Amino acid sequence: TTTTTTIKIEKKGLSKLWATYNEYLRTHPLIVKSVSSMVIVSFGDILTQIVFDPTLSFDYGRLLRMSILGGCLVGPTLHFWYSKLNQMIPSQAISAVITRVALDQSIFAMTFIVAFFACLLLLEGKPEMLPEKLNQEWWNACKTNWKIWIPAQIINFWVIPPHFQVLFANVVALGWNSYLSFVAHRSHSLKPQE
């Protein structure tokens, strides 16, 4: 039937797309992970602007800045961080997974949130606002991060093959990126210091 043929063609198309993705991931891992991160961070910001900030007009500059962060900060940083973690602690034993999650959620996550806010404010031309943004948002962002990422990273480091860990994190990060975009652009009383 026509429906069955369409499903087979779609499955074949998706299989081919997945095979192509895997081939490029194998041959150009940093580029593929960076582009994947850029796309997902961008989508998270689009979602945030449309769903969480619908009363504001769509900010294309903000989308561009978030895209740059995804492709130039998030993707490369996760690529090198996960590679180093898996190199330092290669075992899949639960004790190794817990150690990787502990390192990821203490050393990495807490500093990466600072780096994310710093880079975003720099791209917005407001680096002087970083201390106030960190005072207002950093601790809550860390606590929210742990609620999402500790369970996600247990799955990521225990079940997901290393070459797919950034992709898995990107999929989970769709919600996280929406949250970070919302928090990063929430104004509170943030005004440039005179």
Coordinates of C-alpha atoms in Angstrom, one line a residue:
T1 CA 0.0 0.0 0.0
T2 CA 1.0 3.6 -0.3
T3 CA 1.3 4.1 3.5
T4 CA 3.6 1.1 3.8
T5 CA 5.8 2.3 0.9
T6 CA 6.0 5.8 2.4
I7 CA 7.1 4.3 5.8
K8 CA 9.7 2.2 4.2
I9 CA 11.1 5.1 2.2
E10 CA 11.1 7.3 5.4
K11 CA 12.9 4.5 7.4
K12 CA 15.4 4.1 4.6
G13 CA 15.9 7.9 4.5
L14 CA 16.4 8.1 8.3
S15 CA 18.7 5.1 8.2
K16 CA 20.8 6.8 5.5
L17 CA 20.8 10.1 7.4
W18 CA 21.9 8.3 10.6
A19 CA 24.6 6.4 8.8
T20 CA 25.9 9.7 7.3
Y21 CA 25.8 11.4 10.7
N22 CA 27.8 8.5 12.2
E23 CA 30.4 8.6 9.4
Y24 CA 30.9 12.4 9.9
L25 CA 31.0 11.9 13.6
R26 CA 33.7 9.3 13.2
T27 CA 35.8 11.4 10.7
H28 CA 35.1 14.9 12.0
P29 CA 33.9 14.6 15.6
L30 CA 34.6 18.1 16.8
I31 CA 32.8 19.7 13.9
V32 CA 29.7 17.4 14.1
K33 CA 29.4 17.9 17.8
S34 CA 29.8 21.7 17.5
V35 CA 27.2 21.9 14.7
S36 CA 24.8 19.6 16.6
S37 CA 25.2 21.8 19.7
M38 CA 24.6 24.9 17.7
V39 CA 21.4 23.6 16.3
I40 CA 20.0 22.3 19.6
V41 CA 21.0 25.5 21.6
S42 CA 19.4 27.6 18.8
F43 CA 16.2 25.5 19.0
G44 CA 16.2 25.9 22.8
D45 CA 16.3 29.6 22.4
I46 CA 13.6 29.7 19.8
L47 CA 11.5 27.6 22.1
T48 CA 12.2 29.9 25.0
Q49 CA 11.3 33.0 23.0
I50 CA 8.1 31.6 21.6
V51 CA 6.8 29.7 24.7
F52 CA 8.3 31.4 27.7
D53 CA 8.6 35.0 26.4
P54 CA 5.7 35.2 23.9
T55 CA 4.9 38.8 24.8
L56 CA 8.3 40.0 23.6
S57 CA 9.1 40.4 19.9
F58 CA 11.4 37.7 18.6
D59 CA 15.0 38.7 19.1
Y60 CA 17.1 37.5 16.2
G61 CA 20.3 38.9 17.7
R62 CA 19.7 36.9 20.8
L63 CA 19.2 33.8 18.7
L64 CA 22.5 34.5 16.9
R65 CA 24.3 34.9 20.1
M66 CA 22.9 31.7 21.5
S67 CA 23.8 29.9 18.3
I68 CA 27.4 31.1 18.5
L69 CA 27.5 29.9 22.1
G70 CA 26.2 26.5 21.1
G71 CA 28.6 26.0 18.3
C72 CA 31.7 27.7 19.7
L73 CA 31.4 27.1 23.4
V74 CA 29.0 24.2 24.2
G75 CA 29.9 21.7 21.5
P76 CA 33.7 22.0 21.6
T77 CA 33.8 22.2 25.4
L78 CA 31.7 19.0 25.8
H79 CA 33.7 17.2 23.2
F80 CA 37.0 17.8 25.0
W81 CA 35.6 17.4 28.5
Y82 CA 33.8 14.1 27.8
S83 CA 36.9 12.8 25.9
K84 CA 39.1 13.7 28.9
L85 CA 36.7 12.2 31.4
N86 CA 36.5 8.9 29.5
Q87 CA 40.2 8.8 29.1
M88 CA 40.9 9.4 32.8
I89 CA 38.2 7.0 33.9
P90 CA 37.5 4.5 31.1
S91 CA 35.5 1.9 33.1
Q92 CA 31.8 1.4 32.9
A93 CA 31.6 0.1 36.4
I94 CA 29.1 2.0 38.6
S95 CA 31.9 3.4 40.8
A96 CA 33.6 4.9 37.7
V97 CA 30.3 6.3 36.5
I98 CA 29.6 7.9 39.8
T99 CA 33.2 9.4 39.8
R100 CA 32.7 10.8 36.3
V101 CA 29.3 12.3 37.3
A102 CA 30.8 13.8 40.5
L103 CA 33.6 15.4 38.6
D104 CA 31.2 16.6 35.9
Q105 CA 28.7 18.1 38.3
S106 CA 31.2 19.7 40.6
I107 CA 34.3 20.9 38.7
F108 CA 32.8 21.2 35.3
A109 CA 29.2 22.2 35.7
M110 CA 29.8 24.9 38.2
T111 CA 32.5 26.6 36.2
F112 CA 30.8 26.1 32.8
I113 CA 27.7 28.0 34.0
V114 CA 30.0 30.9 34.9
A115 CA 31.7 30.6 31.4
F116 CA 28.3 30.5 29.7
F117 CA 27.0 33.7 31.4
A118 CA 30.4 35.4 30.8
C119 CA 30.5 34.6 27.1
L120 CA 26.9 35.5 26.6
L121 CA 27.3 38.9 28.4
L122 CA 30.5 39.5 26.4
L123 CA 28.6 38.8 23.1
E124 CA 25.9 41.2 24.3
G125 CA 28.5 43.9 25.0
K126 CA 27.7 43.9 28.7
P127 CA 30.6 42.1 30.4
E128 CA 30.4 44.5 33.4
M129 CA 27.1 42.9 34.3
L130 CA 28.7 39.5 35.0
P131 CA 29.2 39.9 38.8
E132 CA 25.6 40.9 39.3
K133 CA 24.3 38.2 37.0
L134 CA 26.3 35.6 38.9
N135 CA 25.1 36.9 42.3
Q136 CA 21.5 36.7 41.1
E137 CA 21.5 33.6 39.0
W138 CA 24.5 31.3 39.5
W139 CA 23.5 29.3 42.6
N140 CA 19.9 28.7 41.4
A141 CA 21.3 27.7 38.0
C142 CA 23.7 25.2 39.7
K143 CA 20.8 23.7 41.7
T144 CA 18.6 23.4 38.7
N145 CA 21.5 21.9 36.8
W146 CA 22.0 19.2 39.4
K147 CA 18.3 18.2 39.3
I148 CA 18.5 17.7 35.5
W149 CA 22.0 16.6 34.9
I150 CA 22.9 14.2 37.7
P151 CA 20.3 11.6 36.5
A152 CA 21.0 12.4 32.8
Q153 CA 24.8 12.0 33.3
I154 CA 24.4 8.7 35.1
I155 CA 22.6 7.4 32.0
N156 CA 25.0 9.2 29.7
F157 CA 28.2 7.8 31.3
W158 CA 26.8 4.4 32.1
V159 CA 24.8 3.5 29.0
I160 CA 25.7 5.8 26.1
P161 CA 28.9 5.0 24.0
P162 CA 31.5 7.8 24.3
H163 CA 31.1 9.0 20.7
F164 CA 27.4 9.6 21.3
Q165 CA 27.7 11.3 24.7
V166 CA 27.7 14.8 23.4
L167 CA 24.6 14.0 21.2
F168 CA 22.8 12.5 24.2
A169 CA 23.7 15.6 26.3
N170 CA 22.5 17.8 23.5
V171 CA 19.1 16.1 23.4
V172 CA 18.7 16.4 27.2
A173 CA 20.0 19.9 26.9
L174 CA 17.1 21.1 24.8
G175 CA 15.2 21.7 28.0
W176 CA 18.3 22.9 29.9
N177 CA 19.3 25.3 27.1
S178 CA 15.8 26.7 27.2
Y179 CA 16.1 27.2 30.9
L180 CA 19.6 28.8 30.5
S181 CA 18.4 31.1 27.8
F182 CA 15.4 32.2 29.9
V183 CA 17.6 32.8 33.0
A184 CA 20.4 34.5 31.1
H185 CA 17.9 36.9 29.5
R186 CA 15.7 37.4 32.6
S187 CA 16.3 41.0 33.6
H188 CA 15.5 41.2 37.3
S189 CA 17.1 44.5 38.1
L190 CA 20.1 44.0 35.8
K191 CA 21.3 47.3 34.5
P192 CA 24.8 48.3 33.4
Q193 CA 26.8 49.7 36.3
E194 CA 27.5 53.4 35.9

